């Protein structure tokens, strides 16, 4: 019983491990010279493996796709993931935000130990093998430095990633290949991404790269609820990015599609309420410039003062009530998501409606899909990797279970 896993990211490696542990012969194919490149990059800034919050809260992070992701998490969720890492000699800890990290915050030791174990268990790796579809007999076609190769397998697990950061291997080039075979797909879209703003030239040149912190972002989402999160964002040459922007990004993206633009509000002084700010701004300015008045009375300077100048008419600076209102709720219009290649993750992909509960494509028996190429999205916080691992685990076990029903095991 041979299972071909195409894509050696966290989802594909986990699928391979799950299938191997059930006795399958597993071969992994990846287009890049080495596997797990995005996983390694995720470890650069401190790899957030999963989250320690309650199972109920955790599931809610998958929004409209919660019902599809929940059964996967029940088989291999945050606790199983931490135990799995421990099994590879990597302890995890819960940070102050509830996020779970490997004890050294890195992904490289975890990946190294994992690849060593997979090889010892007999999983075979074929790197520099770019999958390009099927031949007329249904065999898998790869382009390799040695030329084209055709491979047959009893079952195939695709774990090809989304379309963000294509330089790390996941290019989204699989979309037309699956569309041609009738697989039901949602268009790939940027998730956890920055957005364009119509900045003035002054804002671009003076403040691009400046972090805005602390800041609270609020937005009125479509179900009438208020999104509200304190954090940090960064002004870029084209707009805004950073953690708190990523957190609201799925609403902003969909709002832009529906209405052409989305408005968020920034509270530039989260520690003071409006009445205090108005009071502080009402102190006599004397001969001080407005810039030093703002700095001295309400602690606003640099990029925060730049944002106020960008949006508040000059004459309103002398009106404490109007300026105070702008400081507490500065409206910023976001006009376009940054391109998919710059996003942290991808929304859209293979629709769950076309898959069975083993993640097998109903229309193409023997073909399974896992990881970010499936149509779900979640905020950052460990939810992305957890769902990739969980779906990889389900697809690996599912492929073996399907082969068993055919008597091939
Ligand atoms: C900068 C950054 C930081 C991140 N940090 C975190 C974090 O801290 N926590 C978290 O939960 N998530 C994080 N993520 C997201 C997480 O890394 C991804 O969700 C995850 O790697 C997706 O796993 P995957 O296995 O589905 O796909 P990928 O990791 O993208 O792997 C897909 C694999 O398929 C291969 N492939 C693609 N096409 C082909 C083809 N045609 N033929 C053969 N092989 C192919 C690719 O080479 C690649 O190896 C981060 C992402 C980025 C960009």
Short mmCIF file of C-alpha atoms and ligand atoms in Angstrom, two decimals, residues 6-12 29-32 35-39 41-42 46-49 129-131 159-162 164-165 168-171 174 343-345 370-373 382-386 388, ligand 1:
data_model
loop_
_atom_site.label_atom_id
_atom_site.label_comp_id
_atom_site.label_asym_id
_atom_site.label_seq_id
_atom_site.Cartn_x
_atom_site.Cartn_y
_atom_site.Cartn_z
CA UNK A 6 2.76 15.87 -2.04
CA UNK A 7 3.92 18.88 -0.03
CA UNK A 8 6.32 18.63 2.90
CA UNK A 9 4.98 21.41 5.14
CA UNK A 10 3.54 20.69 8.58
CA UNK A 11 0.31 19.27 7.10
CA UNK A 12 2.07 16.91 4.68
CA UNK A 29 7.38 14.76 -2.69
CA UNK A 30 8.20 18.45 -2.47
CA UNK A 31 9.03 21.05 -5.11
CA UNK A 32 11.69 22.75 -3.01
CA UNK A 35 10.86 20.53 3.19
CA UNK A 36 9.21 22.68 5.88
CA UNK A 37 10.49 26.07 4.71
CA UNK A 38 7.47 28.08 5.86
CA UNK A 39 7.46 26.18 9.15
CA UNK A 41 10.27 30.83 8.81
CA UNK A 42 7.41 30.75 11.31
CA UNK A 46 9.13 32.94 17.87
CA UNK A 47 7.05 30.02 16.68
CA UNK A 48 3.54 30.03 18.05
CA UNK A 49 2.57 26.37 17.87
CA UNK A 129 9.89 17.18 -7.31
CA UNK A 130 7.33 19.68 -8.55
CA UNK A 131 3.94 18.06 -9.03
CA UNK A 159 -0.74 19.25 1.27
CA UNK A 160 0.42 21.99 -1.06
CA UNK A 161 -0.14 25.02 1.19
CA UNK A 162 -1.91 28.23 0.22
CA UNK A 164 1.30 33.26 0.50
CA UNK A 165 5.08 33.66 0.60
CA UNK A 168 8.97 29.25 0.35
CA UNK A 169 7.26 26.75 -1.95
CA UNK A 170 3.48 27.17 -1.71
CA UNK A 171 2.61 28.99 -4.91
CA UNK A 174 -2.36 23.64 -7.82
CA UNK A 343 0.00 37.72 3.47
CA UNK A 344 0.75 35.52 6.48
CA UNK A 345 -1.84 32.99 5.35
CA UNK A 370 -4.86 18.82 4.04
CA UNK A 371 -3.46 22.02 5.51
CA UNK A 372 -3.71 25.58 4.32
CA UNK A 373 -4.90 24.56 0.86
CA UNK A 382 -1.21 29.18 16.77
CA UNK A 383 -4.56 28.42 15.13
CA UNK A 384 -3.03 28.15 11.66
CA UNK A 385 -0.44 25.51 12.49
CA UNK A 386 -2.83 23.60 14.75
CA UNK A 388 -2.63 22.25 9.49
C1 LIG B 1 6.02 34.75 8.25
C2 LIG B 1 5.08 33.68 8.72
C3 LIG B 1 5.01 33.36 10.08
C4 LIG B 1 4.10 32.40 10.53
N1 LIG B 1 4.03 32.12 11.86
C5 LIG B 1 3.12 31.24 12.32
C6 LIG B 1 3.02 30.94 13.71
O1 LIG B 1 3.82 31.41 14.53
N2 LIG B 1 2.02 30.10 14.12
C7 LIG B 1 1.13 29.53 13.23
O2 LIG B 1 0.23 28.81 13.66
N3 LIG B 1 1.25 29.73 11.90
C8 LIG B 1 2.21 30.58 11.43
N4 LIG B 1 2.32 30.80 10.09
C9 LIG B 1 1.45 30.03 9.15
C10 LIG B 1 1.98 28.60 8.95
O3 LIG B 1 3.37 28.62 8.73
C11 LIG B 1 1.24 27.97 7.76
O4 LIG B 1 -0.14 28.01 8.00
C12 LIG B 1 1.67 26.51 7.54
O5 LIG B 1 3.05 26.40 7.23
C13 LIG B 1 0.88 25.87 6.39
O6 LIG B 1 1.24 24.52 6.36
P1 LIG B 1 0.95 23.60 5.09
O7 LIG B 1 1.65 22.32 5.36
O8 LIG B 1 -0.49 23.60 4.79
O9 LIG B 1 1.64 24.37 3.88
P2 LIG B 1 3.15 24.87 3.68
O10 LIG B 1 3.86 24.98 4.97
O11 LIG B 1 3.05 26.08 2.82
O12 LIG B 1 3.82 23.68 2.88
C14 LIG B 1 3.40 23.36 1.56
C15 LIG B 1 4.50 22.55 0.89
O13 LIG B 1 4.03 22.13 -0.38
C16 LIG B 1 5.08 22.27 -1.31
N5 LIG B 1 4.49 22.42 -2.65
C17 LIG B 1 3.65 23.39 -3.07
N6 LIG B 1 3.33 23.19 -4.36
C18 LIG B 1 3.96 22.05 -4.75
C19 LIG B 1 4.00 21.30 -5.96
N7 LIG B 1 3.32 21.67 -7.06
N8 LIG B 1 4.74 20.17 -6.00
C20 LIG B 1 5.42 19.74 -4.91
N9 LIG B 1 5.43 20.42 -3.75
C21 LIG B 1 4.70 21.55 -3.66
C22 LIG B 1 5.84 23.49 -0.85
O14 LIG B 1 7.17 23.50 -1.35
C23 LIG B 1 5.77 23.36 0.65
O15 LIG B 1 6.88 22.67 1.19
C24 LIG B 1 3.24 31.73 9.61
C25 LIG B 1 3.34 32.03 8.23
C26 LIG B 1 4.25 32.99 7.79
C27 LIG B 1 4.32 33.29 6.32
#
